[in-house]
PDB file of C-alpha atoms in Angstrom:
ATOM      1  CA  ASP A   1     -24.499  30.819  51.268  1.00  0.00           C
ATOM      2  CA  ALA A   2     -25.928  34.176  52.250  1.00  0.00           C
ATOM      3  CA  ASP A   3     -28.997  35.356  50.345  1.00  0.00           C
ATOM      4  CA  VAL A   4     -27.834  38.990  50.185  1.00  0.00           C
ATOM      5  CA  THR A   5     -24.126  39.664  49.785  1.00  0.00           C
ATOM      6  CA  GLN A   6     -22.211  42.931  49.762  1.00  0.00           C
ATOM      7  CA  THR A   7     -18.713  43.678  48.552  1.00  0.00           C
ATOM      8  CA  PRO A   8     -16.428  44.957  49.862  1.00  0.00           C
ATOM      9  CA  ARG A   9     -17.162  44.477  53.565  1.00  0.00           C
ATOM     10  CA  ASN A  10     -14.743  47.194  54.558  1.00  0.00           C
ATOM     11  CA  ARG A  11     -13.228  50.029  52.548  1.00  0.00           C
ATOM     12  CA  ILE A  12     -11.014  52.955  53.405  1.00  0.00           C
ATOM     13  CA  THR A  13     -10.648  55.647  50.774  1.00  0.00           C
ATOM     14  CA  LYS A  14      -9.604  59.257  50.378  1.00  0.00           C
ATOM     15  CA  THR A  15     -11.645  62.373  49.741  1.00  0.00           C
ATOM     16  CA  GLY A  16     -12.425  62.828  46.069  1.00  0.00           C
ATOM     17  CA  LYS A  17     -12.097  59.180  45.066  1.00  0.00           C
ATOM     18  CA  ARG A  18     -14.838  57.305  43.221  1.00  0.00           C
ATOM     19  CA  ILE A  19     -16.145  54.302  45.107  1.00  0.00           C
ATOM     20  CA  MET A  20     -18.548  51.531  44.117  1.00  0.00           C
ATOM     21  CA  LEU A  21     -20.309  49.273  46.573  1.00  0.00           C
ATOM     22  CA  GLU A  22     -21.898  46.142  45.163  1.00  0.00           C
ATOM     23  CA  CYS A  23     -24.874  44.092  46.235  1.00  0.00           C
ATOM     24  CA  SER A  24     -26.026  40.716  44.940  1.00  0.00           C
ATOM     25  CA  GLN A  25     -29.019  38.615  45.973  1.00  0.00           C
ATOM     26  CA  THR A  26     -30.147  35.074  45.343  1.00  0.00           C
ATOM     27  CA  LYS A  27     -33.643  35.505  46.784  1.00  0.00           C
ATOM     28  CA  GLY A  28     -35.218  36.259  43.416  1.00  0.00           C
ATOM     29  CA  HIS A  29     -36.709  39.499  44.724  1.00  0.00           C
ATOM     30  CA  ASP A  30     -37.568  42.354  42.388  1.00  0.00           C
ATOM     31  CA  ARG A  31     -37.090  45.159  44.904  1.00  0.00           C
ATOM     32  CA  MET A  32     -33.697  46.319  46.153  1.00  0.00           C
ATOM     33  CA  TYR A  33     -32.638  49.151  48.457  1.00  0.00           C
ATOM     34  CA  TRP A  34     -29.542  50.990  49.663  1.00  0.00           C
ATOM     35  CA  TYR A  35     -29.425  52.443  53.177  1.00  0.00           C
ATOM     36  CA  ARG A  36     -26.771  54.132  55.241  1.00  0.00           C
ATOM     37  CA  GLN A  37     -26.539  53.724  59.005  1.00  0.00           C
ATOM     38  CA  ASP A  38     -25.129  56.421  61.260  1.00  0.00           C
ATOM     39  CA  PRO A  39     -25.015  56.185  65.062  1.00  0.00           C
ATOM     40  CA  GLY A  40     -28.210  57.499  66.631  1.00  0.00           C
ATOM     41  CA  LEU A  41     -29.879  58.080  63.269  1.00  0.00           C
ATOM     42  CA  GLY A  42     -30.912  54.547  62.429  1.00  0.00           C
ATOM     43  CA  LEU A  43     -31.031  53.618  58.753  1.00  0.00           C
ATOM     44  CA  ARG A  44     -31.826  56.159  56.089  1.00  0.00           C
ATOM     45  CA  LEU A  45     -32.834  55.271  52.541  1.00  0.00           C
ATOM     46  CA  ILE A  46     -30.487  56.401  49.757  1.00  0.00           C
ATOM     47  CA  TYR A  47     -31.990  54.803  46.632  1.00  0.00           C
ATOM     48  CA  TYR A  48     -34.428  52.041  45.814  1.00  0.00           C
ATOM     49  CA  SER A  49     -35.350  50.021  42.749  1.00  0.00           C
ATOM     50  CA  PHE A  50     -38.595  48.148  42.181  1.00  0.00           C
ATOM     51  CA  ASP A  51     -37.290  46.433  39.059  1.00  0.00           C
ATOM     52  CA  VAL A  52     -34.419  46.736  36.586  1.00  0.00           C
ATOM     53  CA  LYS A  53     -35.951  49.739  34.835  1.00  0.00           C
ATOM     54  CA  ASP A  54     -37.310  51.487  37.906  1.00  0.00           C
ATOM     55  CA  ILE A  55     -34.895  53.450  40.117  1.00  0.00           C
ATOM     56  CA  ASN A  56     -35.940  56.059  42.643  1.00  0.00           C
ATOM     57  CA  LYS A  57     -34.269  58.506  44.982  1.00  0.00           C
ATOM     58  CA  GLY A  58     -34.675  58.011  48.674  1.00  0.00           C
ATOM     59  CA  GLU A  59     -34.372  60.393  51.591  1.00  0.00           C
ATOM     60  CA  ILE A  60     -30.649  61.172  51.195  1.00  0.00           C
ATOM     61  CA  SER A  61     -29.605  60.603  47.559  1.00  0.00           C
ATOM     62  CA  ASP A  62     -27.354  63.649  47.095  1.00  0.00           C
ATOM     63  CA  GLY A  63     -23.766  62.594  46.394  1.00  0.00           C
ATOM     64  CA  TYR A  64     -24.770  59.041  45.444  1.00  0.00           C
ATOM     65  CA  SER A  65     -25.806  57.218  42.274  1.00  0.00           C
ATOM     66  CA  VAL A  66     -26.950  53.673  41.614  1.00  0.00           C
ATOM     67  CA  SER A  67     -27.066  51.098  38.862  1.00  0.00           C
ATOM     68  CA  ARG A  68     -29.371  48.083  38.608  1.00  0.00           C
ATOM     69  CA  GLN A  69     -27.414  45.802  36.316  1.00  0.00           C
ATOM     70  CA  ALA A  70     -29.793  42.841  36.649  1.00  0.00           C
ATOM     71  CA  GLN A  71     -32.574  41.651  38.895  1.00  0.00           C
ATOM     72  CA  ALA A  72     -29.951  40.264  41.249  1.00  0.00           C
ATOM     73  CA  LYS A  73     -27.457  43.148  41.270  1.00  0.00           C
ATOM     74  CA  PHE A  74     -27.702  46.699  42.580  1.00  0.00           C
ATOM     75  CA  SER A  75     -24.618  48.909  42.914  1.00  0.00           C
ATOM     76  CA  LEU A  76     -24.131  52.138  44.817  1.00  0.00           C
ATOM     77  CA  SER A  77     -21.544  54.682  43.692  1.00  0.00           C
ATOM     78  CA  LEU A  78     -20.007  57.663  45.385  1.00  0.00           C
ATOM     79  CA  GLU A  79     -18.695  59.766  42.507  1.00  0.00           C
ATOM     80  CA  SER A  80     -16.439  61.909  44.675  1.00  0.00           C
ATOM     81  CA  ALA A  81     -16.306  60.655  48.242  1.00  0.00           C
ATOM     82  CA  ILE A  82     -16.308  63.097  51.145  1.00  0.00           C
ATOM     83  CA  PRO A  83     -15.662  62.446  54.855  1.00  0.00           C
ATOM     84  CA  ASN A  84     -19.297  62.828  55.915  1.00  0.00           C
ATOM     85  CA  GLN A  85     -20.112  59.806  53.755  1.00  0.00           C
ATOM     86  CA  THR A  86     -18.240  57.689  56.277  1.00  0.00           C
ATOM     87  CA  ALA A  87     -20.903  55.239  57.443  1.00  0.00           C
ATOM     88  CA  LEU A  88     -22.146  51.671  57.403  1.00  0.00           C
ATOM     89  CA  TYR A  89     -24.006  50.904  54.168  1.00  0.00           C
ATOM     90  CA  PHE A  90     -26.656  48.218  53.843  1.00  0.00           C
ATOM     91  CA  CYS A  91     -28.312  46.673  50.844  1.00  0.00           C
ATOM     92  CA  ALA A  92     -31.754  45.103  51.267  1.00  0.00           C
ATOM     93  CA  THR A  93     -34.259  43.219  49.122  1.00  0.00           C
ATOM     94  CA  SER A  94     -37.967  42.480  49.305  1.00  0.00           C
ATOM     95  CA  ASP A  95     -40.704  40.746  47.372  1.00  0.00           C
ATOM     96  CA  ALA A  96     -42.923  42.828  45.128  1.00  0.00           C
ATOM     97  CA  THR A  97     -46.135  42.257  47.037  1.00  0.00           C
ATOM     98  CA  GLY A  98     -47.248  45.858  46.547  1.00  0.00           C
ATOM     99  CA  SER A  99     -49.123  45.724  49.809  1.00  0.00           C
ATOM    100  CA  GLY A 100     -46.454  47.164  52.070  1.00  0.00           C
ATOM    101  CA  THR A 101     -46.533  44.092  54.300  1.00  0.00           C
ATOM    102  CA  ASP A 102     -43.417  42.459  52.907  1.00  0.00           C
ATOM    103  CA  THR A 103     -40.228  41.926  54.879  1.00  0.00           C
ATOM    104  CA  GLN A 104     -36.936  43.451  53.837  1.00  0.00           C
ATOM    105  CA  TYR A 105     -33.872  41.202  53.960  1.00  0.00           C
ATOM    106  CA  PHE A 106     -30.542  42.859  54.660  1.00  0.00           C
ATOM    107  CA  GLY A 107     -27.000  42.165  53.616  1.00  0.00           C
ATOM    108  CA  PRO A 108     -24.137  42.158  56.140  1.00  0.00           C
ATOM    109  CA  GLY A 109     -23.137  45.745  55.429  1.00  0.00           C
ATOM    110  CA  THR A 110     -20.135  47.621  54.064  1.00  0.00           C
ATOM    111  CA  ARG A 111     -18.176  49.819  56.427  1.00  0.00           C
ATOM    112  CA  LEU A 112     -16.873  52.788  54.434  1.00  0.00           C
ATOM    113  CA  THR A 113     -14.350  55.262  55.802  1.00  0.00           C
ATOM    114  CA  VAL A 114     -13.509  58.394  53.830  1.00  0.00           C
ATOM    115  CA  LEU A 115     -10.349  60.138  54.998  1.00  0.00           C
TER     116      LEU A 115
ATOM    117  CA  ALA B   1     -44.661  62.222  56.671  1.00  0.00           C
ATOM    118  CA  GLN B   2     -43.946  59.542  59.227  1.00  0.00           C
ATOM    119  CA  SER B   3     -41.333  59.367  61.954  1.00  0.00           C
ATOM    120  CA  VAL B   4     -40.164  56.920  64.599  1.00  0.00           C
ATOM    121  CA  THR B   5     -38.717  57.706  68.008  1.00  0.00           C
ATOM    122  CA  GLN B   6     -36.874  55.195  70.112  1.00  0.00           C
ATOM    123  CA  LEU B   7     -36.699  56.835  73.477  1.00  0.00           C
ATOM    124  CA  ASP B   8     -33.677  54.993  74.840  1.00  0.00           C
ATOM    125  CA  SER B   9     -30.373  54.859  72.984  1.00  0.00           C
ATOM    126  CA  GLN B  10     -28.983  52.280  75.407  1.00  0.00           C
ATOM    127  CA  VAL B  11     -30.620  49.859  77.808  1.00  0.00           C
ATOM    128  CA  PRO B  12     -28.392  47.919  80.225  1.00  0.00           C
ATOM    129  CA  VAL B  13     -30.026  44.957  81.925  1.00  0.00           C
ATOM    130  CA  PHE B  14     -28.915  41.908  83.866  1.00  0.00           C
ATOM    131  CA  GLU B  15     -29.304  38.424  82.442  1.00  0.00           C
ATOM    132  CA  GLU B  16     -32.692  36.811  83.143  1.00  0.00           C
ATOM    133  CA  ALA B  17     -34.295  40.183  83.904  1.00  0.00           C
ATOM    134  CA  PRO B  18     -37.253  41.462  81.860  1.00  0.00           C
ATOM    135  CA  VAL B  19     -36.752  44.236  79.332  1.00  0.00           C
ATOM    136  CA  GLU B  20     -38.876  46.715  77.422  1.00  0.00           C
ATOM    137  CA  LEU B  21     -37.581  48.732  74.472  1.00  0.00           C
ATOM    138  CA  ARG B  22     -39.786  51.670  73.687  1.00  0.00           C
ATOM    139  CA  CYS B  23     -40.913  52.857  70.264  1.00  0.00           C
ATOM    140  CA  ASN B  24     -43.296  55.659  69.378  1.00  0.00           C
ATOM    141  CA  TYR B  25     -44.286  56.702  65.897  1.00  0.00           C
ATOM    142  CA  SER B  26     -46.143  59.495  64.200  1.00  0.00           C
ATOM    143  CA  SER B  27     -48.148  59.173  61.020  1.00  0.00           C
ATOM    144  CA  SER B  28     -51.288  60.703  59.621  1.00  0.00           C
ATOM    145  CA  VAL B  29     -52.438  57.403  58.133  1.00  0.00           C
ATOM    146  CA  SER B  30     -52.455  53.760  59.120  1.00  0.00           C
ATOM    147  CA  VAL B  31     -49.109  52.047  59.373  1.00  0.00           C
ATOM    148  CA  TYR B  32     -47.399  48.711  59.468  1.00  0.00           C
ATOM    149  CA  LEU B  33     -44.846  48.321  62.259  1.00  0.00           C
ATOM    150  CA  PHE B  34     -41.638  46.299  62.456  1.00  0.00           C
ATOM    151  CA  TRP B  35     -38.854  45.477  64.868  1.00  0.00           C
ATOM    152  CA  TYR B  36     -35.461  44.481  63.478  1.00  0.00           C
ATOM    153  CA  VAL B  37     -32.399  43.251  65.388  1.00  0.00           C
ATOM    154  CA  GLN B  38     -28.776  43.816  64.437  1.00  0.00           C
ATOM    155  CA  TYR B  39     -26.232  41.542  66.089  1.00  0.00           C
ATOM    156  CA  PRO B  40     -22.615  42.744  66.150  1.00  0.00           C
ATOM    157  CA  ASN B  41     -21.050  42.885  62.686  1.00  0.00           C
ATOM    158  CA  GLN B  42     -24.193  41.616  60.990  1.00  0.00           C
ATOM    159  CA  GLY B  43     -27.047  43.004  58.948  1.00  0.00           C
ATOM    160  CA  LEU B  44     -30.551  43.532  60.255  1.00  0.00           C
ATOM    161  CA  GLN B  45     -32.999  40.679  60.596  1.00  0.00           C
ATOM    162  CA  LEU B  46     -36.717  40.819  61.267  1.00  0.00           C
ATOM    163  CA  LEU B  47     -37.856  40.089  64.832  1.00  0.00           C
ATOM    164  CA  LEU B  48     -41.572  40.642  64.337  1.00  0.00           C
ATOM    165  CA  LYS B  49     -44.106  42.772  62.532  1.00  0.00           C
ATOM    166  CA  TYR B  50     -47.605  44.105  63.073  1.00  0.00           C
ATOM    167  CA  LEU B  51     -49.797  44.233  59.992  1.00  0.00           C
ATOM    168  CA  SER B  52     -53.343  43.917  61.350  1.00  0.00           C
ATOM    169  CA  GLY B  53     -55.458  41.923  63.773  1.00  0.00           C
ATOM    170  CA  SER B  54     -54.292  41.098  67.287  1.00  0.00           C
ATOM    171  CA  THR B  55     -52.324  43.950  68.804  1.00  0.00           C
ATOM    172  CA  LEU B  56     -49.963  41.563  70.597  1.00  0.00           C
ATOM    173  CA  VAL B  57     -47.399  40.210  68.175  1.00  0.00           C
ATOM    174  CA  LYS B  58     -44.999  37.399  68.978  1.00  0.00           C
ATOM    175  CA  GLY B  59     -41.655  37.159  67.257  1.00  0.00           C
ATOM    176  CA  ILE B  60     -38.499  35.109  67.254  1.00  0.00           C
ATOM    177  CA  ASN B  61     -36.253  34.467  70.272  1.00  0.00           C
ATOM    178  CA  GLY B  62     -39.058  35.012  72.796  1.00  0.00           C
ATOM    179  CA  PHE B  63     -39.700  38.665  71.936  1.00  0.00           C
ATOM    180  CA  GLU B  64     -43.145  40.191  71.653  1.00  0.00           C
ATOM    181  CA  ALA B  65     -44.506  43.657  70.964  1.00  0.00           C
ATOM    182  CA  GLU B  66     -47.814  45.362  71.528  1.00  0.00           C
ATOM    183  CA  PHE B  67     -49.369  47.845  69.135  1.00  0.00           C
ATOM    184  CA  ASN B  68     -51.173  50.663  70.911  1.00  0.00           C
ATOM    185  CA  LYS B  69     -52.929  52.877  68.404  1.00  0.00           C
ATOM    186  CA  SER B  70     -54.106  55.491  70.893  1.00  0.00           C
ATOM    187  CA  GLN B  71     -50.601  55.983  72.226  1.00  0.00           C
ATOM    188  CA  THR B  72     -48.966  55.452  68.811  1.00  0.00           C
ATOM    189  CA  SER B  73     -46.538  53.016  70.381  1.00  0.00           C
ATOM    190  CA  PHE B  74     -45.088  49.620  69.545  1.00  0.00           C
ATOM    191  CA  HIS B  75     -42.933  48.626  72.516  1.00  0.00           C
ATOM    192  CA  LEU B  76     -40.817  45.487  72.397  1.00  0.00           C
ATOM    193  CA  ARG B  77     -40.647  43.185  75.427  1.00  0.00           C
ATOM    194  CA  LYS B  78     -38.972  40.025  76.605  1.00  0.00           C
ATOM    195  CA  PRO B  79     -39.672  38.486  80.030  1.00  0.00           C
ATOM    196  CA  SER B  80     -36.168  37.094  80.555  1.00  0.00           C
ATOM    197  CA  VAL B  81     -33.154  38.147  78.505  1.00  0.00           C
ATOM    198  CA  HIS B  82     -30.011  36.195  77.693  1.00  0.00           C
ATOM    199  CA  ILE B  83     -26.480  37.347  77.056  1.00  0.00           C
ATOM    200  CA  SER B  84     -27.048  36.440  73.410  1.00  0.00           C
ATOM    201  CA  ASP B  85     -29.757  39.115  73.157  1.00  0.00           C
ATOM    202  CA  THR B  86     -27.083  41.798  73.312  1.00  0.00           C
ATOM    203  CA  ALA B  87     -27.610  43.687  70.047  1.00  0.00           C
ATOM    204  CA  GLU B  88     -29.053  46.850  68.560  1.00  0.00           C
ATOM    205  CA  TYR B  89     -32.791  46.928  68.011  1.00  0.00           C
ATOM    206  CA  PHE B  90     -34.551  49.080  65.446  1.00  0.00           C
ATOM    207  CA  CYS B  91     -38.203  49.974  65.276  1.00  0.00           C
ATOM    208  CA  ALA B  92     -39.519  50.816  61.791  1.00  0.00           C
ATOM    209  CA  VAL B  93     -42.799  51.987  60.314  1.00  0.00           C
ATOM    210  CA  ARG B  94     -44.243  51.789  56.841  1.00  0.00           C
ATOM    211  CA  ASN B  95     -47.103  54.041  55.868  1.00  0.00           C
ATOM    212  CA  HIS B  96     -49.950  52.220  54.082  1.00  0.00           C
ATOM    213  CA  ASN B  97     -49.831  54.869  51.376  1.00  0.00           C
ATOM    214  CA  ALA B  98     -46.071  55.328  51.049  1.00  0.00           C
ATOM    215  CA  GLY B  99     -45.161  52.597  48.634  1.00  0.00           C
ATOM    216  CA  ASN B 100     -42.632  50.319  50.193  1.00  0.00           C
ATOM    217  CA  MET B 101     -40.661  52.806  52.234  1.00  0.00           C
ATOM    218  CA  LEU B 102     -39.565  51.950  55.737  1.00  0.00           C
ATOM    219  CA  THR B 103     -38.748  54.711  58.198  1.00  0.00           C
ATOM    220  CA  PHE B 104     -36.407  53.601  60.977  1.00  0.00           C
ATOM    221  CA  GLY B 105     -35.925  54.846  64.495  1.00  0.00           C
ATOM    222  CA  GLY B 106     -32.469  55.685  65.789  1.00  0.00           C
ATOM    223  CA  GLY B 107     -31.983  52.294  67.427  1.00  0.00           C
ATOM    224  CA  THR B 108     -31.646  51.029  70.996  1.00  0.00           C
ATOM    225  CA  ARG B 109     -28.556  49.181  72.097  1.00  0.00           C
ATOM    226  CA  LEU B 110     -29.503  46.392  74.515  1.00  0.00           C
ATOM    227  CA  MET B 111     -26.605  45.390  76.731  1.00  0.00           C
ATOM    228  CA  VAL B 112     -27.197  42.234  78.763  1.00  0.00           C
ATOM    229  CA  LYS B 113     -24.834  41.815  81.669  1.00  0.00           C
ATOM    230  CA  PRO B 114     -24.073  38.557  83.508  1.00  0.00           C
TER     231      PRO B 114
END
């Protein structure tokens, strides 16, 4: 079984709808991240969480919110989806080494299309 | 602030030929450097990383990268590519003082042709 799973894998929705993307991990890591990938822009950080009670905004948090329900679960919500949120979304996890040398492990991604 | 530039958005190459994917970064402090690979319809996985020590880093699948501090570069190389190396490759940097935040380049699509 995959260590980092994301649901759904694909989603098509309409402008104005509320959408939740879910991420679960079995790696036992404390740190979790949400990124979006757009062609030519690489991955950009939306939100990150260093533990259940610690949630922080990333580079592009406007229009998004998150919830860390447990160490293993980190959800991303779009309260009112808009077309420019169409992208590939990745969840990632890492160990809490604090040294900056740790590796991030990525889920398979969720392809979201907002019409 | 830190940034990463991958100079080539696409690199076509024939099978068994050598390849170099270029990555330059900017940062006012010391950094850690990473290369990730994304195969079609999959998430990213780590190829290699430079933390300290030897500037030549060897990774999985025969890839290696060389850290050049004076040129602020971390180019990825493979002496002989396979069809299975067709993927998108991302260079990323983490500032020593920036918590755990990775900054990614825009990616380079490697297309290996038979």
